[in-house]
XYZ file of C-alpha atoms in Angstrom:
692
model
C 11.713 -14.472 17.856
C 10.292 -10.994 18.437
C 13.767 -9.562 19.011
C 15.140 -11.040 15.784
C 12.096 -9.882 13.846
C 12.458 -6.312 15.098
C 16.196 -6.372 14.356
C 15.574 -7.558 10.784
C 12.906 -4.891 10.227
C 15.182 -2.139 11.548
C 18.126 -3.239 9.404
C 15.956 -3.420 6.277
C 14.515 0.024 6.973
C 18.014 1.575 6.847
C 18.968 -0.356 3.709
C 21.035 -3.134 5.332
C 19.171 -5.876 3.474
C 22.008 -8.436 3.494
C 22.350 -8.246 7.279
C 18.573 -8.247 7.645
C 18.325 -11.473 5.624
C 20.879 -13.164 7.907
C 18.934 -12.128 11.001
C 15.718 -13.201 9.343
C 17.162 -16.633 8.569
C 17.760 -17.259 12.278
C 14.290 -15.954 13.079
C 12.836 -18.424 10.564
C 14.703 -21.286 12.247
C 13.211 -20.200 15.562
C 9.756 -20.014 13.964
C 10.123 -23.509 12.573
C 11.271 -24.917 15.914
C 8.375 -23.203 17.698
C 5.845 -24.474 15.160
C 7.144 -28.047 15.293
C 6.926 -27.976 19.101
C 3.309 -26.804 18.741
C 2.634 -29.596 16.247
C 4.081 -32.169 18.641
C 1.642 -30.903 21.273
C -1.235 -31.429 18.805
C -0.129 -35.074 18.427
C -0.757 -35.057 14.681
C -0.378 -38.078 12.399
C 2.947 -36.567 11.275
C 4.274 -36.590 14.866
C 7.495 -38.416 14.046
C 8.320 -36.162 11.106
C 7.534 -33.105 13.267
C 9.975 -34.408 15.891
C 12.700 -34.977 13.289
C 12.240 -31.443 11.930
C 12.317 -30.017 15.461
C 15.624 -31.789 16.160
C 17.110 -30.452 12.897
C 16.054 -26.884 13.680
C 17.469 -27.011 17.218
C 20.803 -28.279 15.845
C 20.851 -25.355 13.369
C 20.210 -22.958 16.247
C 23.108 -24.404 18.272
C 20.747 -25.643 20.992
C 22.340 -29.094 21.144
C 21.200 -30.172 24.614
C 17.572 -29.587 23.691
C 18.103 -31.449 20.424
C 19.353 -34.528 22.297
C 16.327 -34.462 24.594
C 13.952 -34.358 21.637
C 15.933 -37.136 19.916
C 15.271 -39.217 23.006
C 11.523 -38.577 22.695
C 11.659 -39.397 18.972
C 13.409 -42.717 19.706
C 10.665 -43.545 22.204
C 7.915 -42.723 19.681
C 9.652 -44.930 17.099
C 9.859 -47.830 19.575
C 13.666 -47.976 19.575
C 14.559 -46.193 22.813
C 16.656 -49.058 24.249
C 18.544 -49.366 20.981
C 19.235 -45.615 20.797
C 20.262 -45.036 24.424
C 24.017 -45.811 23.998
C 24.284 -43.335 21.123
C 22.332 -40.664 23.048
C 24.526 -41.087 26.157
C 27.642 -40.806 24.013
C 26.325 -37.592 22.437
C 25.761 -36.100 25.908
C 29.280 -37.005 26.970
C 30.722 -35.324 23.862
C 28.822 -32.131 24.667
C 30.162 -32.133 28.237
C 33.769 -32.855 27.294
C 34.078 -30.808 24.114
C 31.306 -28.191 23.935
C 30.837 -26.787 20.419
C 31.418 -23.118 19.710
C 28.439 -20.997 20.716
C 26.175 -19.942 17.842
C 26.557 -16.504 16.301
C 23.562 -14.917 17.971
C 24.350 -11.572 16.287
C 24.316 -13.106 12.783
C 27.529 -11.357 11.766
C 26.437 -7.880 12.852
C 29.253 -5.703 14.211
C 27.922 -3.893 17.248
C 30.480 -1.083 17.003
C 28.693 0.089 13.841
C 25.514 0.633 15.844
C 26.079 2.741 18.969
C 23.147 3.093 21.332
C 21.038 6.241 20.755
C 20.798 8.810 23.493
C 17.487 9.343 25.253
C 17.186 12.995 24.167
C 17.229 12.061 20.469
C 14.712 9.271 21.040
C 12.268 11.570 22.840
C 12.587 14.210 20.119
C 11.894 11.593 17.440
C 8.825 10.323 19.321
C 7.475 13.869 19.644
C 7.989 14.434 15.924
C 6.061 11.259 15.038
C 3.188 12.260 17.317
C 3.002 15.716 15.747
C 2.934 14.191 12.254
C -0.360 12.430 12.974
C -2.129 15.684 13.889
C -3.919 17.783 11.285
C -5.240 21.307 11.124
C -8.752 19.883 10.861
C -8.652 18.647 14.469
C -10.768 21.526 15.671
C -13.158 21.106 12.723
C -13.925 17.416 13.261
C -17.550 17.015 14.306
C -18.917 13.832 15.847
C -21.687 13.191 13.319
C -23.717 10.077 14.216
C -23.791 7.373 11.560
C -27.223 6.195 10.413
C -27.582 3.124 8.179
C -30.583 0.926 7.448
C -31.032 -2.390 5.625
C -32.990 -1.805 2.391
C -32.332 -5.158 0.650
C -35.987 -6.209 0.844
C -37.167 -2.859 -0.483
C -34.764 -3.132 -3.440
C -35.916 -6.658 -4.252
C -32.636 -8.380 -3.391
C -33.760 -11.626 -1.781
C -30.568 -13.672 -2.026
C -29.053 -15.818 0.745
C -25.741 -17.632 0.412
C -25.956 -21.387 0.991
C -22.835 -23.109 2.234
C -24.328 -26.622 2.553
C -27.682 -28.414 2.221
C -27.945 -29.205 5.945
C -30.209 -26.827 7.851
C -28.066 -27.055 11.010
C -25.425 -24.273 10.784
C -23.401 -25.838 13.609
C -22.579 -28.977 11.584
C -19.960 -27.664 9.196
C -16.916 -28.939 7.389
C -13.859 -26.815 6.753
C -14.945 -26.082 3.184
C -18.280 -24.659 4.360
C -17.265 -21.907 6.765
C -15.747 -19.038 4.770
C -18.846 -17.540 3.145
C -19.570 -16.357 -0.373
C -18.184 -13.467 -2.386
C -19.892 -10.245 -3.449
C -18.746 -8.162 -6.421
C -19.926 -4.652 -7.271
C -20.004 -4.381 -11.072
C -21.573 -1.898 -13.489
C -21.819 -4.596 -16.152
C -24.118 -2.614 -18.496
C -22.294 0.741 -18.194
C -25.447 2.641 -17.257
C -23.687 4.327 -14.342
C -25.535 2.367 -11.637
C -23.540 -0.221 -9.650
C -24.974 -3.725 -9.956
C -24.448 -6.603 -7.501
C -23.081 -10.103 -8.138
C -23.455 -12.760 -5.415
C -21.611 -16.084 -5.198
C -23.511 -19.193 -4.135
C -22.561 -22.745 -3.150
C -24.454 -25.484 -1.275
C -23.407 -28.497 -3.336
C -20.309 -30.686 -3.229
C -16.898 -29.020 -3.684
C -15.153 -29.499 -7.032
C -18.468 -29.949 -8.838
C -18.872 -27.365 -11.647
C -22.642 -27.810 -11.784
C -23.740 -29.009 -8.346
C -24.351 -25.789 -6.390
C -26.854 -22.981 -6.446
C -26.454 -20.489 -9.275
C -24.540 -17.269 -8.675
C -26.870 -14.268 -8.883
C -26.574 -10.939 -10.729
C -28.953 -8.140 -9.713
C -29.180 -5.171 -12.081
C -29.529 -1.819 -10.316
C -32.491 0.161 -11.695
C -31.832 3.814 -10.828
C -31.098 3.034 -7.183
C -34.765 2.336 -6.452
C -35.177 -1.360 -7.274
C -33.306 -4.262 -8.876
C -33.920 -6.994 -11.432
C -32.398 -10.478 -11.289
C -30.664 -11.046 -14.640
C -28.535 -14.054 -13.651
C -29.838 -16.517 -16.242
C -30.395 -13.961 -19.012
C -26.847 -12.615 -18.622
C -25.192 -16.041 -18.581
C -23.389 -15.275 -15.314
C -25.179 -17.994 -13.303
C -22.154 -20.224 -12.659
C -23.023 -23.272 -10.514
C -19.614 -24.199 -9.108
C -18.969 -24.187 -5.362
C -18.160 -20.474 -5.263
C -15.996 -18.631 -2.783
C -14.967 -15.146 -3.932
C -15.418 -12.867 -6.936
C -13.809 -9.772 -8.384
C -14.124 -7.500 -11.407
C -11.593 -6.453 -14.025
C -11.513 -5.360 -17.630
C -9.318 -8.300 -18.601
C -9.417 -7.726 -22.365
C -9.372 -3.910 -22.132
C -12.495 -3.471 -24.267
C -14.205 -1.064 -21.869
C -16.670 -3.612 -20.450
C -15.865 -4.981 -17.009
C -15.568 -8.766 -16.687
C -16.254 -11.070 -13.730
C -13.687 -13.453 -12.232
C -15.035 -16.158 -9.899
C -13.000 -18.046 -7.286
C -14.282 -21.583 -6.672
C -13.461 -24.754 -4.829
C -12.720 -26.395 -8.139
C -12.121 -24.706 -11.479
C -12.138 -20.899 -11.414
C -14.195 -19.091 -14.031
C -13.874 -15.892 -16.067
C -17.120 -14.379 -17.364
C -16.164 -12.187 -20.320
C -18.545 -9.236 -20.725
C -19.862 -9.231 -24.293
C -21.051 -5.618 -24.060
C -24.675 -6.518 -24.795
C -25.772 -7.478 -21.287
C -24.464 -11.033 -21.534
C -21.317 -12.876 -20.452
C -19.310 -15.708 -22.008
C -17.948 -18.010 -19.264
C -14.580 -19.689 -19.670
C -12.549 -21.859 -17.286
C -9.093 -20.881 -16.068
C -6.808 -23.765 -16.982
C -4.959 -25.345 -14.053
C -7.182 -23.764 -11.385
C -8.526 -26.946 -9.843
C -7.900 -26.208 -6.153
C -9.503 -24.174 -3.379
C -9.349 -20.462 -4.220
C -10.624 -18.053 -1.554
C -10.306 -14.780 -3.435
C -9.079 -13.420 -6.746
C -7.548 -9.993 -7.344
C -6.526 -8.401 -10.645
C -4.173 -5.603 -11.602
C -1.031 -4.788 -13.559
C 1.834 -6.500 -11.725
C 4.524 -6.604 -14.427
C 4.255 -3.028 -15.736
C 2.943 -3.812 -19.233
C -0.348 -1.898 -18.732
C -2.359 -5.140 -18.798
C -3.913 -6.833 -15.765
C -2.626 -10.036 -14.206
C -4.748 -12.443 -12.139
C -3.704 -13.518 -8.645
C -5.470 -16.648 -7.388
C -5.414 -16.544 -3.590
C -5.553 -20.170 -2.491
C -6.416 -21.617 0.913
C -6.138 -25.397 1.471
C -4.721 -28.143 -0.760
C -6.115 -31.182 1.013
C -9.193 -33.188 -0.010
C -9.697 -34.438 3.562
C -10.928 -30.905 4.395
C -14.077 -31.677 2.399
C -14.912 -34.744 4.496
C -13.660 -33.997 8.012
C -16.509 -33.308 10.441
C -15.894 -30.148 12.436
C -18.385 -30.798 15.209
C -18.745 -33.067 18.204
C -16.785 -33.246 21.445
C -13.126 -32.364 21.160
C -13.040 -31.470 17.463
C -10.201 -29.237 16.313
C -10.610 -28.102 12.718
C -7.786 -25.591 12.619
C -6.617 -25.123 9.025
C -3.231 -26.349 10.219
C -4.447 -29.956 10.315
C -4.809 -29.719 6.519
C -2.146 -29.091 3.874
C -1.821 -25.427 2.766
C -2.044 -24.279 -0.844
C 0.232 -22.220 -3.076
C -1.100 -19.051 -4.666
C -0.978 -18.671 -8.444
C -0.081 -15.605 -10.487
C -1.418 -15.658 -14.034
C -0.529 -13.639 -17.128
C -2.535 -13.465 -20.338
C -0.841 -14.891 -23.401
C -1.192 -13.449 -26.904
C -3.685 -16.199 -27.801
C -5.938 -15.219 -24.894
C -4.993 -18.103 -22.586
C -3.867 -17.518 -19.002
C -0.577 -19.067 -17.888
C 1.438 -18.913 -14.673
C 3.696 -15.865 -14.504
C 7.272 -16.928 -13.647
C 8.478 -13.587 -12.257
C 7.136 -14.167 -8.745
C 9.756 -14.905 -6.130
C 11.773 -16.887 -8.660
C 9.217 -19.676 -8.247
C 9.818 -19.878 -4.482
C 6.256 -19.206 -3.304
C 5.508 -20.862 0.021
C 2.242 -22.668 0.575
C -0.033 -20.768 2.963
C -3.654 -20.558 4.050
C -4.476 -17.389 2.113
C -7.796 -15.577 2.422
C -7.703 -12.143 0.765
C -5.477 -9.669 -1.056
C -5.066 -6.021 -2.041
C -3.210 -4.809 -5.139
C -1.937 -1.207 -5.044
C 1.293 0.749 -5.361
C 2.064 0.842 -1.637
C 5.627 2.178 -1.720
C 5.398 4.387 -4.858
C 8.357 2.504 -6.352
C 8.563 0.357 -9.493
C 4.911 -0.718 -9.776
C 2.017 -2.381 -7.996
C 2.540 -4.504 -4.895
C 0.306 -7.224 -3.441
C -0.563 -7.832 0.219
C -2.108 -11.188 1.189
C -3.735 -12.052 4.514
C -2.896 -15.615 5.596
C -4.723 -17.696 8.169
C -2.447 -18.951 11.027
C 0.707 -18.307 8.958
C 2.694 -15.178 8.170
C 1.054 -12.723 5.772
C 2.686 -12.154 2.398
C 3.729 -8.822 0.904
C 4.872 -9.104 -2.699
C 6.947 -6.033 -3.551
C 7.466 -5.015 -7.185
C 11.067 -4.548 -8.244
C 12.757 -3.775 -11.541
C 14.385 -6.763 -13.220
C 17.373 -6.767 -15.531
C 15.321 -6.700 -18.743
C 13.333 -3.595 -17.826
C 10.181 -5.427 -16.703
C 8.961 -5.919 -13.148
C 9.132 -8.924 -10.860
C 7.721 -9.586 -7.395
C 9.659 -10.484 -4.258
C 7.998 -11.579 -1.031
C 9.200 -9.378 1.859
C 6.384 -9.273 4.426
C 8.616 -10.101 7.385
C 11.253 -7.528 6.449
C 8.575 -4.920 5.719
C 6.777 -5.351 9.068
C 3.385 -6.690 7.918
C 3.861 -10.462 8.210
C 2.472 -10.538 11.741
C 1.245 -8.197 14.430
C 2.951 -6.241 17.160
C 3.599 -9.384 19.222
C 5.266 -11.123 16.229
C 2.852 -14.052 16.546
C 1.148 -15.368 13.441
C -2.621 -14.929 13.662
C -5.802 -16.031 11.954
C -5.777 -13.120 9.499
C -8.868 -12.799 7.313
C -10.386 -9.470 6.300
C -8.316 -6.581 4.956
C -8.933 -2.921 4.145
C -6.590 -0.261 2.801
C -6.512 3.503 3.259
C -4.635 6.439 4.749
C -5.827 5.989 8.331
C -3.499 8.545 9.964
C -3.595 10.993 7.029
C 0.148 11.146 6.537
C -0.167 10.536 2.775
C 0.748 6.823 2.750
C -1.357 3.716 2.139
C -1.936 1.678 5.305
C -3.577 -1.701 6.026
C -6.157 -2.925 8.519
C -6.472 -6.693 9.146
C -9.136 -8.596 11.109
C -8.231 -11.721 13.061
C -9.444 -14.769 14.952
C -10.933 -14.951 18.461
C -8.712 -13.661 21.316
C -6.361 -12.080 18.779
C -6.000 -8.317 18.287
C -6.759 -6.576 15.019
C -3.747 -5.242 13.114
C -3.274 -1.675 11.877
C -0.175 -1.670 9.686
C 0.847 1.972 9.179
C 3.555 3.019 6.728
C 5.849 5.266 8.729
C 8.730 4.792 6.267
C 7.803 4.223 2.580
C 7.353 0.511 2.019
C 7.733 -0.420 5.701
C 4.941 -1.000 8.197
C 4.457 -0.851 11.964
C 1.478 -2.441 13.720
C -0.136 0.504 15.529
C -3.479 -1.114 16.411
C -2.984 -0.638 20.166
C -2.147 3.107 20.254
C -4.858 3.806 17.655
C -7.578 2.073 19.687
C -8.112 -0.968 17.447
C -6.333 -3.765 19.289
C -8.786 -4.772 21.997
C -11.939 -4.231 19.945
C -11.392 -7.444 18.015
C -10.283 -9.772 20.790
C -13.766 -11.105 21.571
C -14.710 -11.318 17.897
C -13.872 -13.456 14.891
C -13.487 -10.723 12.285
C -14.128 -11.408 8.614
C -15.137 -8.762 6.041
C -14.035 -5.191 6.686
C -14.181 -1.864 4.871
C -12.481 1.505 5.270
C -14.858 4.329 4.408
C -15.591 7.832 5.663
C -19.252 7.202 6.406
C -20.060 10.655 7.802
C -17.634 12.578 5.549
C -15.737 14.250 8.397
C -12.430 13.694 6.570
C -11.308 10.613 8.524
C -11.702 7.006 7.444
C -13.936 4.803 9.572
C -13.670 1.012 9.793
C -16.593 -1.396 9.585
C -16.141 -5.078 10.517
C -18.596 -7.975 10.272
C -18.044 -10.861 12.663
C -19.043 -14.449 13.308
C -17.322 -17.534 14.680
C -16.045 -20.282 12.393
C -17.599 -23.275 14.162
C -20.206 -23.547 16.906
C -18.102 -23.089 20.106
C -20.589 -25.077 22.156
C -19.683 -28.121 20.054
C -16.172 -27.877 21.474
C -17.126 -27.389 25.111
C -16.948 -23.565 25.179
C -20.608 -22.460 25.297
C -19.712 -19.038 26.736
C -18.170 -18.012 23.389
C -20.837 -16.844 20.921
C -21.274 -18.366 17.467
C -23.213 -15.368 16.110
C -21.638 -11.942 16.639
C -22.525 -8.290 16.139
C -20.933 -6.063 13.490
C -18.679 -3.218 14.612
C -18.081 0.401 13.620
C -14.777 2.029 14.569
C -15.033 5.794 14.041
C -11.792 7.347 12.829
C -10.414 10.706 13.888
C -7.195 12.621 14.570
C -6.650 10.743 17.844
C -7.313 7.263 16.469
C -10.442 5.104 16.507
C -13.344 4.717 18.918
C -16.088 2.092 18.889
C -19.526 3.556 18.226
C -23.014 2.254 17.581
C -24.963 2.788 14.385
C -28.411 4.355 14.480
C -31.412 3.132 12.497
C -33.125 5.655 10.256
C -36.663 4.816 11.321
C -37.805 4.733 7.684
C -41.231 2.992 7.805
C -40.924 1.823 4.181
C -38.053 -0.548 4.932
C -37.680 -3.667 7.035
C -37.803 -3.055 10.772
C -35.120 -5.657 11.500
C -31.859 -4.176 12.706
C -28.655 -5.305 11.033
C -26.521 -3.604 13.672
C -28.255 -5.160 16.694
C -28.717 -8.702 15.348
C -25.859 -11.194 15.915
C -24.999 -13.150 12.763
C -22.446 -15.541 11.338
C -21.275 -12.755 9.046
C -18.629 -13.043 6.354
C -18.270 -10.738 3.309
C -18.611 -6.937 3.223
C -18.304 -4.649 0.176
C -18.652 -0.907 -0.418
C -20.589 1.042 -3.063
C -22.925 4.006 -3.560
C -25.951 2.139 -4.896
C -28.278 5.196 -5.093
C -25.582 7.679 -6.219
C -26.214 10.215 -3.466
C -22.511 10.517 -2.580
C -22.814 8.630 0.696
C -21.042 5.241 0.869
C -23.331 2.256 1.376
C -22.442 -1.327 2.348
C -23.520 -4.837 1.356
C -23.013 -7.750 3.771
C -23.677 -11.468 3.683
C -23.847 -14.148 6.372
C -24.081 -17.905 6.669
C -27.389 -17.668 8.514
C -29.220 -14.662 7.064
C -30.158 -13.054 3.732
C -28.064 -10.338 2.114
C -28.174 -6.912 3.801
C -27.875 -3.703 1.755
C -27.075 -0.941 4.224
C -28.218 2.439 2.972
C -26.259 5.342 4.436
C -28.763 7.865 5.821
C -26.189 9.953 7.691
C -26.385 13.755 7.510
C -22.871 14.043 6.147
C -20.347 16.758 5.499
C -18.709 17.138 2.071
C -17.178 14.569 -0.263
C -15.650 13.805 -3.667
C -15.871 10.659 -5.814
C -13.549 10.055 -8.778
C -13.774 7.382 -11.505
C -10.561 6.726 -13.429
C -9.996 5.249 -16.905
C -6.442 4.410 -17.876
C -5.034 4.897 -21.367
C -1.267 4.445 -21.111
C -2.069 2.536 -17.908
C -4.480 -0.407 -17.793
C -8.103 0.719 -18.098
C -8.995 -0.056 -14.467
C -6.032 2.101 -13.353
C -5.287 -0.144 -10.354
C -2.405 1.484 -8.491
C -3.335 5.076 -9.330
C -3.152 7.610 -6.493
C -5.523 10.565 -6.214
C -4.634 13.582 -4.068
C -7.199 16.209 -3.112
C -5.802 19.510 -1.807
C -8.093 21.915 0.051
C -6.272 24.897 1.497
C -3.661 23.583 3.925
C -5.264 20.134 4.076
C -4.944 17.202 1.724
C -6.307 13.693 1.325
C -4.778 10.697 -0.439
C -6.704 7.737 -1.847
C -5.854 4.890 -4.210
C -7.483 2.788 -6.878
C -7.134 -0.717 -5.405
C -8.466 -4.171 -6.114
C -9.222 -6.578 -3.321
C -11.116 -7.180 -0.116
C -12.243 -10.334 1.704
C -13.652 -12.555 -1.087
C -15.200 -9.594 -2.900
C -14.818 -6.446 -4.975
C -15.839 -2.881 -4.134
C -17.180 -0.302 -6.547
C -14.228 0.939 -8.611
C -14.388 4.541 -7.447
C -11.854 6.603 -5.489
C -13.812 8.098 -2.605
C -13.039 10.970 -0.199
C -14.711 12.675 2.703
C -13.426 16.269 2.944
C -15.225 17.578 6.015
C -16.285 21.240 5.891
C -14.278 22.017 2.745
C -16.536 23.350 -0.032
C -14.036 23.111 -2.881
C -11.059 21.026 -3.932
C -8.410 23.573 -4.852
C -6.291 21.043 -6.699
C -6.979 17.440 -7.687
C -3.878 15.486 -8.703
C -3.757 12.003 -10.247
C -0.588 9.882 -10.227
C -1.223 7.243 -12.899
C 0.478 3.805 -12.871
C 2.209 4.739 -16.149
C 4.015 7.580 -14.341
C 1.899 10.289 -15.936
C 0.587 13.089 -13.714
C -2.522 15.163 -14.221
C -3.813 18.081 -12.206
C -7.162 19.889 -12.137
C -8.210 22.936 -10.149
C -11.316 24.275 -8.422
C -13.410 21.115 -8.279
C -16.697 21.729 -6.438
C -17.351 19.627 -3.349
C -19.995 16.883 -3.491
C -19.104 15.966 -7.075
C -18.790 12.573 -8.750
C -16.486 12.915 -11.745
C -14.737 10.868 -14.417
C -11.122 11.447 -15.459
C -9.471 9.728 -18.425
C -5.700 9.458 -18.487
C -4.084 12.112 -20.736
C -7.448 13.848 -21.386
C -7.438 17.280 -19.764
C -11.140 17.463 -19.064
C -13.498 16.293 -16.324
C -16.923 14.757 -16.848
C -19.344 15.215 -13.945
C -22.006 12.598 -13.210
C -25.521 13.313 -12.076
C -25.745 13.059 -8.289
C -28.815 12.442 -6.121
C -29.646 14.684 -3.181
C -30.641 13.227 0.160
C -34.266 12.896 -0.916
C -33.293 10.610 -3.796
C -33.845 13.185 -6.555
C -30.977 13.689 -8.991
C -29.258 16.924 -9.810
C -27.216 17.625 -12.905
C -23.475 18.015 -12.919
């Protein structure tokens, strides 16, 4: 399967898509046969159907002797072995006397078109790739220690997500393990990022049976005020994820809530209140929601990222000796792509894979223009099944449509071509080659994935050579963020961890339930695992987020006190919210807010390029993370550089703007087609604000 996958990827990369699809078809047959064999080993209720499917796949593959053996097992399971034996013996005799033609293992590929490369050319190409990852800032990179401290109590944020009413966190059902979403939203447009927290605790599919979602207004970065009830954003469904988007393009950001049950849009009225409305047809289990312009009409679409479509998941007990609550014992769900109609209703958008979406166990997504072609693309992390990568392509009528090509593009699975328990995702230019890459966290004993774009639109899992593979093997990784915490010019990765179910309940007490968070420090040679220091601030809680194991889930990024240093907010199943203030003595930075005009207002898909001398940084306006939404700001660390010589914006509409001589350590606003920059007030490290 690995060989066919690599062959398909290579053919697609050189434009041989027809041949790649043929190779991929055989790889899919092999996948199906492998999965059915695994299912037979699990002895599921669908055992007989799994055996029939396995026999069919082996016949397709031309593996007839194996197919007969499995037919024999199927006859035994159906209680008709004696009756079937004459037919099975006759089939064996036919194979011996008149063997069928061998299968076309090359899938129609003519080998003479593809001569073997010589070793000299291969070595030269490898040396060129290695050189491309190096930057002139190598000698300038300083190992600045990261210092972060939990200030949630000091800010008055006393929220804790509740997944169920039982006080025993080891007694969980499948619907109670994924955590609750966090959305960063400046709902009142005062320039200070506010925080929205999802809650649950009641029965799934009940629109009024759980704890109320909570909205905390940020008061100048020094304290907060709970305005959940007053704002009308206190939805009481069994919440999962949340995101933000200006759905009606009125300048006020709206909230979109993913529930087990009916999903909800909270339209921002512009006066500090919201008007909730249900999304018609969304009555399943939605993990996350992401929004952005997917069809090129400068208006946002909604992508509902759905997990399980099986009501038995709400009742099955995932504890006790021998339990196995893998998502694969439940039916997967299909994602939904929604477009706003002229009357304001949301309806399914038909231009997605010609209606051929496969059901999967989807957790999270990122919308951005990954390949700089056509329009925005969408990456989805799927649990135990292949990831999805929906690529935008021009259709015959001048609009855009999406086609799923994760396997061809190299991001469906990791370096070993095995599907994994993919959960958290983060995007950024991790090797600083100017392309948007992906980091994915995975299940226990599975490596993290670092999908780097080495050819536009095509990915290679480089987690191992970049130092990220082994760091996740003894963890169950959930929320993750890419952020240059110390502003040395290289993105760091933060991951929060925690097992799904209590391992001791399944006879593996040596595996921890609660796990520590991780910081992977980025640099020109890859990533290294480092600890995080506490600030020692006596005015904040003495408990250490970084040294306390938790059942952690969601992680989002913001600058809550507007001092230019990225902060983090994390939640867990067994602990209150943590707001991690960045106290690091950083180098220089730049933050850019974008407002689209010809593009949608949120400008999802825009690319921002900062040029400083012979160095440059690329960052993107994206939507999506694990069950949450980050602050909608494009954020750079620029190391020792004291000025941005040129700042270039590539808008989704195709328009380009360029500005020169931007001072370092600035937070600015740029409006599409307006040739002026507005600078925000920025706090210094003491918390006092300076003008801009």
